[in-house]
CSV table of C-alpha atoms in Angstrom, one decimal:
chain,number,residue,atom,x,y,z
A,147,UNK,CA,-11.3,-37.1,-33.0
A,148,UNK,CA,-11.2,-33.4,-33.5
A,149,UNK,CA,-13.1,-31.0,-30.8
A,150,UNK,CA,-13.9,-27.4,-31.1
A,151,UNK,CA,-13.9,-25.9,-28.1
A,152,UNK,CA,-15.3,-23.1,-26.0
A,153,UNK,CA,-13.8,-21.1,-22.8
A,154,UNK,CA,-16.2,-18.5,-21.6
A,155,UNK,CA,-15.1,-17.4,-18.2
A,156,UNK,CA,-14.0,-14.4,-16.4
A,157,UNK,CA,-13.7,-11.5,-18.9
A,158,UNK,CA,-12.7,-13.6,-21.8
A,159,UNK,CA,-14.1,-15.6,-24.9
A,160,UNK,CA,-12.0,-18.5,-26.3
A,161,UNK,CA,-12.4,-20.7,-29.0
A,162,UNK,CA,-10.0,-23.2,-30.4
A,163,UNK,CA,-9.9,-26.7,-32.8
A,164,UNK,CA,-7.5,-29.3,-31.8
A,165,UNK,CA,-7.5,-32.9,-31.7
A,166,UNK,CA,-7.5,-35.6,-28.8
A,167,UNK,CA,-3.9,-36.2,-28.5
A,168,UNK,CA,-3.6,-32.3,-28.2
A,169,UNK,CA,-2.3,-30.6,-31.2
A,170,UNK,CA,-3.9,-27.1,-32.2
A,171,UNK,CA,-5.1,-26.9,-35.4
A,172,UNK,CA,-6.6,-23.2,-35.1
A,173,UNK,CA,-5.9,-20.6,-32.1
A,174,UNK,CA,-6.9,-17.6,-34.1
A,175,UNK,CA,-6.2,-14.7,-31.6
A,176,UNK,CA,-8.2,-11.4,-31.7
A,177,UNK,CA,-7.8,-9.8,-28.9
A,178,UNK,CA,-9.7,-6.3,-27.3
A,179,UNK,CA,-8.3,-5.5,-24.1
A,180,UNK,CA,-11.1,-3.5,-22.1
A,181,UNK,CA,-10.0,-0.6,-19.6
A,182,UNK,CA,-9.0,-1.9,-16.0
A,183,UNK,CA,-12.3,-2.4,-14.2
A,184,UNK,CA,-13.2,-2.6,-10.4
A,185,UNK,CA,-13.7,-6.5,-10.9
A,186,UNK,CA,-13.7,-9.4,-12.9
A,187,UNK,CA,-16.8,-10.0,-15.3
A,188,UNK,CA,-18.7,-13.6,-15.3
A,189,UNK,CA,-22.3,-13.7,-17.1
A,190,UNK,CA,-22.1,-12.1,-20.4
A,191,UNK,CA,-18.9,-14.1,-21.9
A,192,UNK,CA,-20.7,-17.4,-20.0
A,193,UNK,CA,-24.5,-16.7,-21.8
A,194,UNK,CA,-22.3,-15.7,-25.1
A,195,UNK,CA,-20.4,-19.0,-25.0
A,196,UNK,CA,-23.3,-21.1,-24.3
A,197,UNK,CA,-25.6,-19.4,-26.8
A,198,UNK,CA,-23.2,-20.3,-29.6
A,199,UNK,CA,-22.2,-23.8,-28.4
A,200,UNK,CA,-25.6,-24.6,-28.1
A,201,UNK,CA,-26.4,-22.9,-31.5
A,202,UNK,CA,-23.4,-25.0,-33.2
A,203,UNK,CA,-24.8,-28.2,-31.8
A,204,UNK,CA,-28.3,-28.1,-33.2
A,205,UNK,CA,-27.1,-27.0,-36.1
A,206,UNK,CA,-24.5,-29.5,-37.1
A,207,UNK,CA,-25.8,-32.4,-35.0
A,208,UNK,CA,-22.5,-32.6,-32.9
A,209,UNK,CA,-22.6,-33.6,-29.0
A,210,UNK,CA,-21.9,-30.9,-26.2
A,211,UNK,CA,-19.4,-32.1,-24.0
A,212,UNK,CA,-19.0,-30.2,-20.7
A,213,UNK,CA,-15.8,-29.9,-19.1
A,214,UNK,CA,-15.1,-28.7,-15.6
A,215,UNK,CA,-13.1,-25.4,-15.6
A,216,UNK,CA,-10.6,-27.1,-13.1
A,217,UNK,CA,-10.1,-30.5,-15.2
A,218,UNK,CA,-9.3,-28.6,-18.2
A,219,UNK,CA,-6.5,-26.6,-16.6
A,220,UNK,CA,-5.0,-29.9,-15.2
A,221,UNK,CA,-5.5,-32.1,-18.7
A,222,UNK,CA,-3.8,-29.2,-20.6
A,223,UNK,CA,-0.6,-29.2,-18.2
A,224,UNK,CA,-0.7,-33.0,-18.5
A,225,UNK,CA,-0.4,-32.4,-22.4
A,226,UNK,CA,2.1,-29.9,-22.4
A,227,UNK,CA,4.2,-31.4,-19.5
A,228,UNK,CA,3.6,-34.9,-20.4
A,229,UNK,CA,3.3,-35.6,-16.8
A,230,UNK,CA,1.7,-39.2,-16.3
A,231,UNK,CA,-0.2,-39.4,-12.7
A,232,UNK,CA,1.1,-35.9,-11.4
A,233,UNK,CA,-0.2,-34.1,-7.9
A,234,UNK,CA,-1.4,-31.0,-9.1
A,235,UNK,CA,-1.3,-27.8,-6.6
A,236,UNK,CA,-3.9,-25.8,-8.4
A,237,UNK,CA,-3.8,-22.1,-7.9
A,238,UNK,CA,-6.5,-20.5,-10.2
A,239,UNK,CA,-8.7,-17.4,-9.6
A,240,UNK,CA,-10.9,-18.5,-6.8
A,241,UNK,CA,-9.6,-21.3,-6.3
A,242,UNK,CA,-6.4,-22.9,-3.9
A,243,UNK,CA,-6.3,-26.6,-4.0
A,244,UNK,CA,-4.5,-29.8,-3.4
A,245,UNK,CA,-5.9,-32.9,-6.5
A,246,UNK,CA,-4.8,-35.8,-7.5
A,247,UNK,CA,-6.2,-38.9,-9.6
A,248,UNK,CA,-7.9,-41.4,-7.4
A,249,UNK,CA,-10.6,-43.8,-8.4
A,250,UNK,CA,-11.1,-43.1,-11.8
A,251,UNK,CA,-11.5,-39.2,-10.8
A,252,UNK,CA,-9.9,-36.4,-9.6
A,253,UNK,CA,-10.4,-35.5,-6.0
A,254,UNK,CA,-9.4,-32.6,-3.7
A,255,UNK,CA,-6.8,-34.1,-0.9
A,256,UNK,CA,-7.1,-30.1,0.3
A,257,UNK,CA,-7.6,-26.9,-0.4
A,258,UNK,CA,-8.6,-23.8,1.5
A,259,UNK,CA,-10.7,-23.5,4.1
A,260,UNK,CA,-12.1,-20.2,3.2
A,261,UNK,CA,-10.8,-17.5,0.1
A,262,UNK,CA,-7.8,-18.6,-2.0
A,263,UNK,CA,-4.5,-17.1,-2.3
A,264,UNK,CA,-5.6,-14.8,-5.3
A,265,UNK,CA,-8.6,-13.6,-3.4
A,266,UNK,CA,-6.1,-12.1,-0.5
A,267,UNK,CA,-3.8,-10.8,-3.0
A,268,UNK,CA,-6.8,-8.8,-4.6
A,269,UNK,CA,-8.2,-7.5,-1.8
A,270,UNK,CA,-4.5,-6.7,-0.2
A,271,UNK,CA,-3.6,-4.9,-3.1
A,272,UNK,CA,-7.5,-2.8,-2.9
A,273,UNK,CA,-6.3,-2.0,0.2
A,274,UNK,CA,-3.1,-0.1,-0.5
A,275,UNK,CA,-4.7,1.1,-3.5
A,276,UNK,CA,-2.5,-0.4,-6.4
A,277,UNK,CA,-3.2,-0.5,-9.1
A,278,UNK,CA,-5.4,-3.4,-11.6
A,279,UNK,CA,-3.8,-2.3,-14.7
A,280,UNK,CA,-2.6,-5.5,-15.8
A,281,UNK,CA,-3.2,-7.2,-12.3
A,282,UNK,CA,-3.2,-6.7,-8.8
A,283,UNK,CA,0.0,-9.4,-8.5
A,284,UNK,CA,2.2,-8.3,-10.8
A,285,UNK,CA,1.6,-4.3,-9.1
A,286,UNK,CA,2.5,-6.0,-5.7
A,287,UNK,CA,5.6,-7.5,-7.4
A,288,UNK,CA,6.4,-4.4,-8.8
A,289,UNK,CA,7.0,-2.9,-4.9
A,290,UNK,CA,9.0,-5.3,-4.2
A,291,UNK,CA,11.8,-4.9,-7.1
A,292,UNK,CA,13.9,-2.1,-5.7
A,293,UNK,CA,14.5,-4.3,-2.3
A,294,UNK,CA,17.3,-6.5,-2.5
A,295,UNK,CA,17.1,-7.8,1.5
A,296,UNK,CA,14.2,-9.3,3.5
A,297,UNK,CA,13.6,-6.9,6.2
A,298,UNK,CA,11.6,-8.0,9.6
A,299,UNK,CA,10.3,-4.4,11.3
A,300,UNK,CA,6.7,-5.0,10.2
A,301,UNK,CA,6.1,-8.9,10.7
A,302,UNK,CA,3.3,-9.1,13.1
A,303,UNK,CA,3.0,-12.0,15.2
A,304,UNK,CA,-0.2,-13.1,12.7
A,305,UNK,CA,-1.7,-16.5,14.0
A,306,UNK,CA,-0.8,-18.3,10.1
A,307,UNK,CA,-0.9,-21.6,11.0
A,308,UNK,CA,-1.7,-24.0,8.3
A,309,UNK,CA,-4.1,-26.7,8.2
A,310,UNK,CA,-1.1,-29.6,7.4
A,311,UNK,CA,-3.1,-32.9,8.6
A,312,UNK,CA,-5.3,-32.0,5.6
A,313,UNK,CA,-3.3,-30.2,3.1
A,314,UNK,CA,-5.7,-27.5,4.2
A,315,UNK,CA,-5.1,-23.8,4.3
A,316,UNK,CA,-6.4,-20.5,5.5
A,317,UNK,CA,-5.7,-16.8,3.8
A,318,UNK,CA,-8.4,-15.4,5.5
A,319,UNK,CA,-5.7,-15.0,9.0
A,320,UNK,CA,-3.0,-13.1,7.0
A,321,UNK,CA,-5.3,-10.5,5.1
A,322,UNK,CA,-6.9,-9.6,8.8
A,323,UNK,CA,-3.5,-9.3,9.5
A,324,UNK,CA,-2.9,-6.9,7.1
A,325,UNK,CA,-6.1,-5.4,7.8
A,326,UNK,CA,-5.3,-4.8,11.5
A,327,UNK,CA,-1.3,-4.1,10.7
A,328,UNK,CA,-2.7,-0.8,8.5
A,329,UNK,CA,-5.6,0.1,10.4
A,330,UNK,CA,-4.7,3.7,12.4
A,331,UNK,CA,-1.3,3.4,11.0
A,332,UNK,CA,-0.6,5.4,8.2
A,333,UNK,CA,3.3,5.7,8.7
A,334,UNK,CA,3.6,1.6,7.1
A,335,UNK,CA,4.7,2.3,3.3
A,336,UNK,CA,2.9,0.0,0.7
A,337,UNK,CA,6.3,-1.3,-0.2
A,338,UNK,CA,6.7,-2.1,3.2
A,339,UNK,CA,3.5,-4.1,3.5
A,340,UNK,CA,4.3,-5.8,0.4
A,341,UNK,CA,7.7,-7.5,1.7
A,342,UNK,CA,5.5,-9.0,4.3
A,343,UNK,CA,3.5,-10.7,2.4
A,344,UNK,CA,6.5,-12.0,0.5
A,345,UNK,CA,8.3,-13.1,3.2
A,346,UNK,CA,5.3,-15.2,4.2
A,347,UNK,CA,5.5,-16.5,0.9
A,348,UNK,CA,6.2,-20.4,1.3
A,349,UNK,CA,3.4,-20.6,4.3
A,350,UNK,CA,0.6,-20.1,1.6
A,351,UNK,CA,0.9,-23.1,0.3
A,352,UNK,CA,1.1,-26.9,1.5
A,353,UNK,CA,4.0,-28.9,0.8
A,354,UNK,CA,2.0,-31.9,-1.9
A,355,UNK,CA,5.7,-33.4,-1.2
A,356,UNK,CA,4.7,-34.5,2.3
A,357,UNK,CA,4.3,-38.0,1.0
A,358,UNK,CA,3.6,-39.8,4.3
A,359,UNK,CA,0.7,-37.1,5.1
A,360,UNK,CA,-0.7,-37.1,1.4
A,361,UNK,CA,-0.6,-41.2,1.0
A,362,UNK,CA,-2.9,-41.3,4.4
A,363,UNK,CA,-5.1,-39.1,2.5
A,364,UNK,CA,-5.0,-41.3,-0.3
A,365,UNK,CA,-5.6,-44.9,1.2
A,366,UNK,CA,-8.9,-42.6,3.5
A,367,UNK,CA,-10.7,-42.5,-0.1
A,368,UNK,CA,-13.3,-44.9,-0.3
């Protein structure tokens, strides 16, 4: 079977041919990269993409196939990794979660319970004014490359505690911590601000290698 597919999401427009046991037969790539903006763009490459799919279909009587964003990222590591029945720890845009195959479907075993991890980077990196030009992550990284220790004067005692019996988490805690960490304080360097949230680095995510908690999970699906 051969499919040609269609990614409209974001800011972007993809289209690509390949067949069912994954190899690309066209990737053409013509690419027009648009001035940094305040914000990522959704409806205009979503209407384009399915004004064309549905276009395509009627005119060369071929099925539509809808495929969930978050499926498609997993199936095409699966592909490329070859990985057979793998827990996934999916960290994409707006979304922080824990899946796994269950019952003929994927299912969340957890995710967070309120913005995701690239949501407080975003609005961290707002906050200290860095810049989006290519992305708010890579600017925050950027800070961080003329330290070469881990330094403890600004680590608030944040409440960061992490939803564990669930492979649940919250980001919402350590951007209010930042939040309350700058507010009236204009001596804290953005660099310095930025080490923080790296040394809180392995608390934004749960540990999917918790077997014992993530197999109770598993045998509670119905």
């Amino acid at each position: 079977m051969i499919a040609l597919g269609f990614e409209g999401s974001a800011n972007k427009i993809g289209v690509g041919i390949v067949t069912l046991d994954g190899t690309i037969l066209s990737n053409p790539r013509h690419t027009y990269i648009t001035p940094p903006g305040q914000g990522p763009g959704m409806g205009a490459p979503l209407q384009v993409s399915a004004i064309v799919v549905r276009m395509l279909s009627l005119l060369w009587k071929k099925p539509i196939v809808a495929v969930n964003h978050c499926v498609a990222h997993i199936e095409m590591g699966r592909i490329v990794t070859g990985a057979v029945d793998p827990v996934v720890l999916y960290v994409s845009g707006g979304n922080t979660q824990v899946i796994a195959y269950s019952e003929g479907k994927y299912r969340i075993f957890g995710e967070t319970i309120d913005i995701a991890v690239g949501n407080c980077l975003d609005r961290f990196a707002r906050v200290l004014t860095l810049s989006n030009d290519p992305s708010p992550g890579y600017n925050i990284e950027q800070c961080l490359r003329s330290l070469c220790e881990v330094y403890n004067e600004y680590m608030p005692n944040w409440d960061l505690e992490n939803y564990n019996a669930l492979l649940c988490l919250t980001y919402s805690k350590l951007l209010d911590g930042f939040l309350k960490t700058l507010d009236g304080n204009s001596e804290i360097d953005a660099t310095e601000l930025c080490l923080v949230i790296a040394n809180y680095g392995p608390s934004y995510f749960p540990a999917p290698s918790d077997h014992e908690t993530f197999q109770k999970n598993l045998d509670g699906i119905p």
